[in-house]
Amino acid sequence: MLRVMFVCLGNICRSAMAECIMTHIVKEKGLQNLFVIDSAGTSSEEAGNAVYPAAARKLREKGIEVLPHSAKRLCISDYEKFDLFLCAEQRNVESAKRILGGDKEGKVMRLLDISDNPRNISDPWWTGDFETAYRDIVEGCTFLLDYSAKK
């Protein structure tokens, strides 16, 4: 079983979308028993909030179920509970490592670092571009299936 934590800044856009998208993909493929999927933010400013309305609209538009969600901050005890921390951007990687007390096992990386085109996923909170964020997250989640098969 692969235990995956998606991470962004506030846990209401990118990481919450990734949790919903990855859950949808593994359900479609009948692989639910092979994954534990969760999400968190590196900031607590959105703690308790639902998926951001524009992110939820984009997910619904694409036929992805918006899961019940209450934003939360990553915490040090998560390091032992998860195998991978897949961050939206490099800034999240650096913040996650600080919160988690380091990364001695090499579990923290950007989601798209496992793709053929490593890069950040830009924050749609600022850009308003939820379509590009959605496509980038789907790309990362698709590569994650291949990545998990190799582990």
PDB file of N, CA and C in Angstrom, residues 61-149:
ATOM      1  N   GLU A  61     -16.832  20.078 -13.137  1.00  0.00           N
ATOM      2  CA  GLU A  61     -16.864  20.245 -14.599  1.00  0.00           C
ATOM      3  C   GLU A  61     -16.198  19.056 -15.295  1.00  0.00           C
ATOM      4  N   LYS A  62     -15.177  18.483 -14.662  1.00  0.00           N
ATOM      5  CA  LYS A  62     -14.424  17.365 -15.230  1.00  0.00           C
ATOM      6  C   LYS A  62     -14.970  15.998 -14.785  1.00  0.00           C
ATOM      7  N   GLY A  63     -16.068  16.015 -14.033  1.00  0.00           N
ATOM      8  CA  GLY A  63     -16.660  14.755 -13.595  1.00  0.00           C
ATOM      9  C   GLY A  63     -15.976  14.118 -12.406  1.00  0.00           C
ATOM     10  N   ILE A  64     -15.258  14.911 -11.628  1.00  0.00           N
ATOM     11  CA  ILE A  64     -14.539  14.420 -10.448  1.00  0.00           C
ATOM     12  C   ILE A  64     -15.353  14.767  -9.201  1.00  0.00           C
ATOM     13  N   GLU A  65     -15.587  13.775  -8.367  1.00  0.00           N
ATOM     14  CA  GLU A  65     -16.309  14.018  -7.117  1.00  0.00           C
ATOM     15  C   GLU A  65     -15.490  14.913  -6.186  1.00  0.00           C
ATOM     16  N   VAL A  66     -16.142  15.922  -5.647  1.00  0.00           N
ATOM     17  CA  VAL A  66     -15.502  16.781  -4.649  1.00  0.00           C
ATOM     18  C   VAL A  66     -15.720  16.105  -3.293  1.00  0.00           C
ATOM     19  N   LEU A  67     -14.648  15.595  -2.736  1.00  0.00           N
ATOM     20  CA  LEU A  67     -14.730  14.854  -1.481  1.00  0.00           C
ATOM     21  C   LEU A  67     -14.975  15.802  -0.315  1.00  0.00           C
ATOM     22  N   PRO A  68     -15.599  15.309   0.754  1.00  0.00           N
ATOM     23  CA  PRO A  68     -15.723  16.136   1.957  1.00  0.00           C
ATOM     24  C   PRO A  68     -14.314  16.563   2.383  1.00  0.00           C
ATOM     25  N   HIS A  69     -14.157  17.820   2.723  1.00  0.00           N
ATOM     26  CA  HIS A  69     -12.817  18.345   2.964  1.00  0.00           C
ATOM     27  C   HIS A  69     -12.832  19.422   4.035  1.00  0.00           C
ATOM     28  N   SER A  70     -11.845  19.356   4.897  1.00  0.00           N
ATOM     29  CA  SER A  70     -11.591  20.391   5.894  1.00  0.00           C
ATOM     30  C   SER A  70     -10.088  20.626   5.894  1.00  0.00           C
ATOM     31  N   ALA A  71      -9.668  21.763   5.357  1.00  0.00           N
ATOM     32  CA  ALA A  71      -8.242  22.043   5.200  1.00  0.00           C
ATOM     33  C   ALA A  71      -7.510  21.887   6.521  1.00  0.00           C
ATOM     34  N   LYS A  72      -6.296  21.349   6.415  1.00  0.00           N
ATOM     35  CA  LYS A  72      -5.477  21.156   7.612  1.00  0.00           C
ATOM     36  C   LYS A  72      -4.022  21.430   7.279  1.00  0.00           C
ATOM     37  N   ARG A  73      -3.251  21.661   8.313  1.00  0.00           N
ATOM     38  CA  ARG A  73      -1.816  21.917   8.164  1.00  0.00           C
ATOM     39  C   ARG A  73      -1.057  20.617   8.367  1.00  0.00           C
ATOM     40  N   LEU A  74      -0.046  20.422   7.570  1.00  0.00           N
ATOM     41  CA  LEU A  74       0.879  19.314   7.711  1.00  0.00           C
ATOM     42  C   LEU A  74       1.483  19.349   9.106  1.00  0.00           C
ATOM     43  N   CYS A  75       1.758  18.194   9.692  1.00  0.00           N
ATOM     44  CA  CYS A  75       2.395  18.177  11.018  1.00  0.00           C
ATOM     45  C   CYS A  75       3.506  17.129  11.054  1.00  0.00           C
ATOM     46  N   ILE A  76       4.400  17.297  11.996  1.00  0.00           N
ATOM     47  CA  ILE A  76       5.595  16.462  12.071  1.00  0.00           C
ATOM     48  C   ILE A  76       5.264  14.972  12.145  1.00  0.00           C
ATOM     49  N   SER A  77       4.197  14.608  12.806  1.00  0.00           N
ATOM     50  CA  SER A  77       3.840  13.187  12.946  1.00  0.00           C
ATOM     51  C   SER A  77       3.404  12.561  11.617  1.00  0.00           C
ATOM     52  N   ASP A  78       3.080  13.380  10.625  1.00  0.00           N
ATOM     53  CA  ASP A  78       2.702  12.836   9.311  1.00  0.00           C
ATOM     54  C   ASP A  78       3.859  12.102   8.646  1.00  0.00           C
ATOM     55  N   TYR A  79       5.085  12.454   8.994  1.00  0.00           N
ATOM     56  CA  TYR A  79       6.239  11.859   8.306  1.00  0.00           C
ATOM     57  C   TYR A  79       6.254  10.337   8.428  1.00  0.00           C
ATOM     58  N   GLU A  80       5.905   9.843   9.578  1.00  0.00           N
ATOM     59  CA  GLU A  80       5.902   8.388   9.782  1.00  0.00           C
ATOM     60  C   GLU A  80       4.653   7.720   9.211  1.00  0.00           C
ATOM     61  N   LYS A  81       3.612   8.489   8.952  1.00  0.00           N
ATOM     62  CA  LYS A  81       2.343   7.933   8.480  1.00  0.00           C
ATOM     63  C   LYS A  81       2.258   7.803   6.962  1.00  0.00           C
ATOM     64  N   PHE A  82       3.112   8.531   6.235  1.00  0.00           N
ATOM     65  CA  PHE A  82       3.018   8.569   4.773  1.00  0.00           C
ATOM     66  C   PHE A  82       4.331   8.190   4.112  1.00  0.00           C
ATOM     67  N   ASP A  83       4.214   7.612   2.918  1.00  0.00           N
ATOM     68  CA  ASP A  83       5.382   7.193   2.144  1.00  0.00           C
ATOM     69  C   ASP A  83       5.896   8.301   1.228  1.00  0.00           C
ATOM     70  N   LEU A  84       4.993   9.160   0.768  1.00  0.00           N
ATOM     71  CA  LEU A  84       5.345  10.234  -0.151  1.00  0.00           C
ATOM     72  C   LEU A  84       4.600  11.503   0.216  1.00  0.00           C
ATOM     73  N   PHE A  85       5.297  12.612   0.093  1.00  0.00           N
ATOM     74  CA  PHE A  85       4.695  13.937   0.248  1.00  0.00           C
ATOM     75  C   PHE A  85       4.902  14.637  -1.090  1.00  0.00           C
ATOM     76  N   LEU A  86       3.830  14.744  -1.857  1.00  0.00           N
ATOM     77  CA  LEU A  86       3.905  15.282  -3.210  1.00  0.00           C
ATOM     78  C   LEU A  86       3.399  16.708  -3.212  1.00  0.00           C
ATOM     79  N   CYS A  87       4.335  17.623  -3.364  1.00  0.00           N
ATOM     80  CA  CYS A  87       4.063  19.050  -3.226  1.00  0.00           C
ATOM     81  C   CYS A  87       3.777  19.697  -4.573  1.00  0.00           C
ATOM     82  N   ALA A  88       2.994  20.752  -4.540  1.00  0.00           N
ATOM     83  CA  ALA A  88       2.625  21.464  -5.759  1.00  0.00           C
ATOM     84  C   ALA A  88       3.804  22.240  -6.336  1.00  0.00           C
ATOM     85  N   GLU A  89       4.652  22.800  -5.478  1.00  0.00           N
ATOM     86  CA  GLU A  89       5.755  23.624  -5.977  1.00  0.00           C
ATOM     87  C   GLU A  89       6.937  23.542  -5.020  1.00  0.00           C
ATOM     88  N   GLN A  90       8.079  24.021  -5.485  1.00  0.00           N
ATOM     89  CA  GLN A  90       9.313  23.935  -4.705  1.00  0.00           C
ATOM     90  C   GLN A  90       9.189  24.626  -3.352  1.00  0.00           C
ATOM     91  N   ARG A  91       8.502  25.741  -3.311  1.00  0.00           N
ATOM     92  CA  ARG A  91       8.315  26.451  -2.044  1.00  0.00           C
ATOM     93  C   ARG A  91       7.618  25.541  -1.021  1.00  0.00           C
ATOM     94  N   ASN A  92       6.670  24.729  -1.482  1.00  0.00           N
ATOM     95  CA  ASN A  92       5.981  23.793  -0.590  1.00  0.00           C
ATOM     96  C   ASN A  92       6.916  22.684  -0.121  1.00  0.00           C
ATOM     97  N   VAL A  93       7.817  22.238  -1.005  1.00  0.00           N
ATOM     98  CA  VAL A  93       8.798  21.218  -0.633  1.00  0.00           C
ATOM     99  C   VAL A  93       9.642  21.731   0.537  1.00  0.00           C
ATOM    100  N   GLU A  94      10.157  22.936   0.399  1.00  0.00           N
ATOM    101  CA  GLU A  94      11.018  23.515   1.438  1.00  0.00           C
ATOM    102  C   GLU A  94      10.259  23.697   2.751  1.00  0.00           C
ATOM    103  N   SER A  95       9.022  24.186   2.668  1.00  0.00           N
ATOM    104  CA  SER A  95       8.213  24.370   3.877  1.00  0.00           C
ATOM    105  C   SER A  95       7.859  23.032   4.513  1.00  0.00           C
ATOM    106  N   ALA A  96       7.512  22.046   3.683  1.00  0.00           N
ATOM    107  CA  ALA A  96       7.156  20.720   4.208  1.00  0.00           C
ATOM    108  C   ALA A  96       8.339  20.110   4.952  1.00  0.00           C
ATOM    109  N   LYS A  97       9.519  20.234   4.387  1.00  0.00           N
ATOM    110  CA  LYS A  97      10.706  19.679   5.055  1.00  0.00           C
ATOM    111  C   LYS A  97      10.950  20.341   6.405  1.00  0.00           C
ATOM    112  N   ARG A  98      10.715  21.637   6.491  1.00  0.00           N
ATOM    113  CA  ARG A  98      10.858  22.335   7.786  1.00  0.00           C
ATOM    114  C   ARG A  98       9.835  21.804   8.787  1.00  0.00           C
ATOM    115  N   ILE A  99       8.586  21.692   8.349  1.00  0.00           N
ATOM    116  CA  ILE A  99       7.516  21.230   9.234  1.00  0.00           C
ATOM    117  C   ILE A  99       7.761  19.792   9.686  1.00  0.00           C
ATOM    118  N   LEU A 100       8.230  18.958   8.757  1.00  0.00           N
ATOM    119  CA  LEU A 100       8.418  17.534   9.042  1.00  0.00           C
ATOM    120  C   LEU A 100       9.732  17.221   9.753  1.00  0.00           C
ATOM    121  N   GLY A 101      10.525  18.241  10.019  1.00  0.00           N
ATOM    122  CA  GLY A 101      11.796  18.024  10.723  1.00  0.00           C
ATOM    123  C   GLY A 101      12.873  17.442   9.830  1.00  0.00           C
ATOM    124  N   GLY A 102      12.804  17.736   8.542  1.00  0.00           N
ATOM    125  CA  GLY A 102      13.774  17.214   7.580  1.00  0.00           C
ATOM    126  C   GLY A 102      13.121  16.174   6.679  1.00  0.00           C
ATOM    127  N   ASP A 103      13.963  15.467   5.960  1.00  0.00           N
ATOM    128  CA  ASP A 103      13.462  14.440   5.025  1.00  0.00           C
ATOM    129  C   ASP A 103      14.531  13.364   4.860  1.00  0.00           C
ATOM    130  N   LYS A 104      14.839  12.689   5.952  1.00  0.00           N
ATOM    131  CA  LYS A 104      15.931  11.712   5.961  1.00  0.00           C
ATOM    132  C   LYS A 104      15.688  10.528   5.031  1.00  0.00           C
ATOM    133  N   GLU A 105      14.430  10.269   4.676  1.00  0.00           N
ATOM    134  CA  GLU A 105      14.112   9.131   3.808  1.00  0.00           C
ATOM    135  C   GLU A 105      13.795   9.539   2.372  1.00  0.00           C
ATOM    136  N   GLY A 106      13.919  10.818   2.057  1.00  0.00           N
ATOM    137  CA  GLY A 106      13.687  11.265   0.684  1.00  0.00           C
ATOM    138  C   GLY A 106      12.246  11.099   0.218  1.00  0.00           C
ATOM    139  N   LYS A 107      11.307  11.404   1.091  1.00  0.00           N
ATOM    140  CA  LYS A 107       9.889  11.247   0.789  1.00  0.00           C
ATOM    141  C   LYS A 107       9.236  12.497   0.216  1.00  0.00           C
ATOM    142  N   VAL A 108       9.881  13.642   0.311  1.00  0.00           N
ATOM    143  CA  VAL A 108       9.269  14.922  -0.040  1.00  0.00           C
ATOM    144  C   VAL A 108       9.779  15.393  -1.400  1.00  0.00           C
ATOM    145  N   MET A 109       8.846  15.632  -2.326  1.00  0.00           N
ATOM    146  CA  MET A 109       9.200  16.108  -3.667  1.00  0.00           C
ATOM    147  C   MET A 109       8.004  16.809  -4.281  1.00  0.00           C
ATOM    148  N   ARG A 110       8.223  17.449  -5.409  1.00  0.00           N
ATOM    149  CA  ARG A 110       7.096  18.026  -6.150  1.00  0.00           C
ATOM    150  C   ARG A 110       6.348  16.899  -6.858  1.00  0.00           C
ATOM    151  N   LEU A 111       5.057  17.036  -6.973  1.00  0.00           N
ATOM    152  CA  LEU A 111       4.244  16.033  -7.682  1.00  0.00           C
ATOM    153  C   LEU A 111       4.784  15.811  -9.091  1.00  0.00           C
ATOM    154  N   LEU A 112       5.101  16.872  -9.789  1.00  0.00           N
ATOM    155  CA  LEU A 112       5.538  16.729 -11.177  1.00  0.00           C
ATOM    156  C   LEU A 112       7.008  16.346 -11.313  1.00  0.00           C
ATOM    157  N   ASP A 113       7.716  16.139 -10.204  1.00  0.00           N
ATOM    158  CA  ASP A 113       9.074  15.608 -10.282  1.00  0.00           C
ATOM    159  C   ASP A 113       9.072  14.163 -10.766  1.00  0.00           C
ATOM    160  N   ILE A 114       7.954  13.461 -10.631  1.00  0.00           N
ATOM    161  CA  ILE A 114       7.874  12.074 -11.104  1.00  0.00           C
ATOM    162  C   ILE A 114       7.388  11.993 -12.551  1.00  0.00           C
ATOM    163  N   SER A 115       7.147  13.137 -13.166  1.00  0.00           N
ATOM    164  CA  SER A 115       6.666  13.183 -14.554  1.00  0.00           C
ATOM    165  C   SER A 115       7.842  13.306 -15.527  1.00  0.00           C
ATOM    166  N   ASP A 116       7.522  13.300 -16.808  1.00  0.00           N
ATOM    167  CA  ASP A 116       8.540  13.509 -17.839  1.00  0.00           C
ATOM    168  C   ASP A 116       8.918  14.977 -17.979  1.00  0.00           C
ATOM    169  N   ASN A 117       8.159  15.862 -17.321  1.00  0.00           N
ATOM    170  CA  ASN A 117       8.390  17.295 -17.430  1.00  0.00           C
ATOM    171  C   ASN A 117       8.311  17.933 -16.036  1.00  0.00           C
ATOM    172  N   PRO A 118       9.341  17.712 -15.196  1.00  0.00           N
ATOM    173  CA  PRO A 118       9.316  18.236 -13.822  1.00  0.00           C
ATOM    174  C   PRO A 118       9.143  19.756 -13.798  1.00  0.00           C
ATOM    175  N   ARG A 119       8.241  20.217 -12.938  1.00  0.00           N
ATOM    176  CA  ARG A 119       7.975  21.652 -12.820  1.00  0.00           C
ATOM    177  C   ARG A 119       7.039  21.886 -11.640  1.00  0.00           C
ATOM    178  N   ASN A 120       6.877  23.165 -11.306  1.00  0.00           N
ATOM    179  CA  ASN A 120       5.894  23.571 -10.304  1.00  0.00           C
ATOM    180  C   ASN A 120       4.507  23.552 -10.913  1.00  0.00           C
ATOM    181  N   ILE A 121       3.510  23.407 -10.052  1.00  0.00           N
ATOM    182  CA  ILE A 121       2.114  23.617 -10.434  1.00  0.00           C
ATOM    183  C   ILE A 121       1.765  25.006  -9.920  1.00  0.00           C
ATOM    184  N   SER A 122       1.492  25.920 -10.841  1.00  0.00           N
ATOM    185  CA  SER A 122       1.231  27.294 -10.410  1.00  0.00           C
ATOM    186  C   SER A 122      -0.047  27.352  -9.575  1.00  0.00           C
ATOM    187  N   ASP A 123      -0.077  28.312  -8.681  1.00  0.00           N
ATOM    188  CA  ASP A 123      -1.179  28.428  -7.724  1.00  0.00           C
ATOM    189  C   ASP A 123      -2.369  29.139  -8.372  1.00  0.00           C
ATOM    190  N   PRO A 124      -3.466  28.412  -8.622  1.00  0.00           N
ATOM    191  CA  PRO A 124      -4.626  29.030  -9.269  1.00  0.00           C
ATOM    192  C   PRO A 124      -5.336  30.047  -8.379  1.00  0.00           C
ATOM    193  N   TRP A 125      -5.037  30.031  -7.083  1.00  0.00           N
ATOM    194  CA  TRP A 125      -5.591  31.048  -6.184  1.00  0.00           C
ATOM    195  C   TRP A 125      -5.177  32.428  -6.683  1.00  0.00           C
ATOM    196  N   TRP A 126      -3.928  32.524  -7.162  1.00  0.00           N
ATOM    197  CA  TRP A 126      -3.385  33.792  -7.639  1.00  0.00           C
ATOM    198  C   TRP A 126      -3.617  33.999  -9.128  1.00  0.00           C
ATOM    199  N   THR A 127      -3.488  32.914  -9.914  1.00  0.00           N
ATOM    200  CA  THR A 127      -3.570  33.056 -11.371  1.00  0.00           C
ATOM    201  C   THR A 127      -4.998  32.994 -11.892  1.00  0.00           C
ATOM    202  N   GLY A 128      -5.892  32.331 -11.143  1.00  0.00           N
ATOM    203  CA  GLY A 128      -7.259  32.107 -11.616  1.00  0.00           C
ATOM    204  C   GLY A 128      -7.334  31.017 -12.672  1.00  0.00           C
ATOM    205  N   ASP A 129      -6.204  30.389 -13.005  1.00  0.00           N
ATOM    206  CA  ASP A 129      -6.144  29.375 -14.054  1.00  0.00           C
ATOM    207  C   ASP A 129      -6.285  27.970 -13.461  1.00  0.00           C
ATOM    208  N   PHE A 130      -7.512  27.602 -13.164  1.00  0.00           N
ATOM    209  CA  PHE A 130      -7.777  26.289 -12.587  1.00  0.00           C
ATOM    210  C   PHE A 130      -7.677  25.180 -13.629  1.00  0.00           C
ATOM    211  N   GLU A 131      -7.847  25.518 -14.891  1.00  0.00           N
ATOM    212  CA  GLU A 131      -7.727  24.520 -15.962  1.00  0.00           C
ATOM    213  C   GLU A 131      -6.289  24.000 -16.060  1.00  0.00           C
ATOM    214  N   THR A 132      -5.312  24.892 -16.072  1.00  0.00           N
ATOM    215  CA  THR A 132      -3.916  24.455 -16.150  1.00  0.00           C
ATOM    216  C   THR A 132      -3.541  23.676 -14.893  1.00  0.00           C
ATOM    217  N   ALA A 133      -3.954  24.148 -13.736  1.00  0.00           N
ATOM    218  CA  ALA A 133      -3.675  23.413 -12.495  1.00  0.00           C
ATOM    219  C   ALA A 133      -4.285  22.020 -12.563  1.00  0.00           C
ATOM    220  N   TYR A 134      -5.523  21.932 -13.042  1.00  0.00           N
ATOM    221  CA  TYR A 134      -6.189  20.634 -13.170  1.00  0.00           C
ATOM    222  C   TYR A 134      -5.382  19.706 -14.087  1.00  0.00           C
ATOM    223  N   ARG A 135      -5.001  20.196 -15.261  1.00  0.00           N
ATOM    224  CA  ARG A 135      -4.252  19.363 -16.214  1.00  0.00           C
ATOM    225  C   ARG A 135      -2.905  18.920 -15.630  1.00  0.00           C
ATOM    226  N   ASP A 136      -2.214  19.837 -14.951  1.00  0.00           N
ATOM    227  CA  ASP A 136      -0.934  19.483 -14.331  1.00  0.00           C
ATOM    228  C   ASP A 136      -1.112  18.418 -13.256  1.00  0.00           C
ATOM    229  N   ILE A 137      -2.148  18.543 -12.464  1.00  0.00           N
ATOM    230  CA  ILE A 137      -2.394  17.570 -11.389  1.00  0.00           C
ATOM    231  C   ILE A 137      -2.757  16.212 -11.976  1.00  0.00           C
ATOM    232  N   VAL A 138      -3.589  16.179 -13.006  1.00  0.00           N
ATOM    233  CA  VAL A 138      -3.926  14.904 -13.660  1.00  0.00           C
ATOM    234  C   VAL A 138      -2.651  14.250 -14.199  1.00  0.00           C
ATOM    235  N   GLU A 139      -1.797  15.054 -14.825  1.00  0.00           N
ATOM    236  CA  GLU A 139      -0.521  14.523 -15.337  1.00  0.00           C
ATOM    237  C   GLU A 139       0.283  13.890 -14.202  1.00  0.00           C
ATOM    238  N   GLY A 140       0.424  14.605 -13.104  1.00  0.00           N
ATOM    239  CA  GLY A 140       1.177  14.079 -11.973  1.00  0.00           C
ATOM    240  C   GLY A 140       0.566  12.817 -11.392  1.00  0.00           C
ATOM    241  N   CYS A 141      -0.745  12.797 -11.253  1.00  0.00           N
ATOM    242  CA  CYS A 141      -1.425  11.623 -10.689  1.00  0.00           C
ATOM    243  C   CYS A 141      -1.304  10.414 -11.616  1.00  0.00           C
ATOM    244  N   THR A 142      -1.329  10.658 -12.916  1.00  0.00           N
ATOM    245  CA  THR A 142      -1.164   9.573 -13.881  1.00  0.00           C
ATOM    246  C   THR A 142       0.243   8.984 -13.768  1.00  0.00           C
ATOM    247  N   PHE A 143       1.246   9.837 -13.667  1.00  0.00           N
ATOM    248  CA  PHE A 143       2.611   9.350 -13.474  1.00  0.00           C
ATOM    249  C   PHE A 143       2.759   8.664 -12.123  1.00  0.00           C
ATOM    250  N   LEU A 144       2.013   9.115 -11.131  1.00  0.00           N
ATOM    251  CA  LEU A 144       2.078   8.488  -9.811  1.00  0.00           C
ATOM    252  C   LEU A 144       1.659   7.026  -9.877  1.00  0.00           C
ATOM    253  N   LEU A 145       0.673   6.696 -10.695  1.00  0.00           N
ATOM    254  CA  LEU A 145       0.286   5.285 -10.844  1.00  0.00           C
ATOM    255  C   LEU A 145       1.457   4.464 -11.356  1.00  0.00           C
ATOM    256  N   ASP A 146       2.158   4.950 -12.368  1.00  0.00           N
ATOM    257  CA  ASP A 146       3.321   4.249 -12.904  1.00  0.00           C
ATOM    258  C   ASP A 146       4.433   4.169 -11.860  1.00  0.00           C
ATOM    259  N   TYR A 147       4.662   5.279 -11.179  1.00  0.00           N
ATOM    260  CA  TYR A 147       5.684   5.360 -10.138  1.00  0.00           C
ATOM    261  C   TYR A 147       5.402   4.332  -9.032  1.00  0.00           C
ATOM    262  N   SER A 148       4.135   4.247  -8.630  1.00  0.00           N
ATOM    263  CA  SER A 148       3.767   3.328  -7.537  1.00  0.00           C
ATOM    264  C   SER A 148       3.933   1.882  -7.950  1.00  0.00           C
ATOM    265  N   ALA A 149       3.738   1.585  -9.234  1.00  0.00           N
ATOM    266  CA  ALA A 149       3.900   0.214  -9.717  1.00  0.00           C
ATOM    267  C   ALA A 149       5.369  -0.234  -9.636  1.00  0.00           C
TER     268      ALA A 149
END
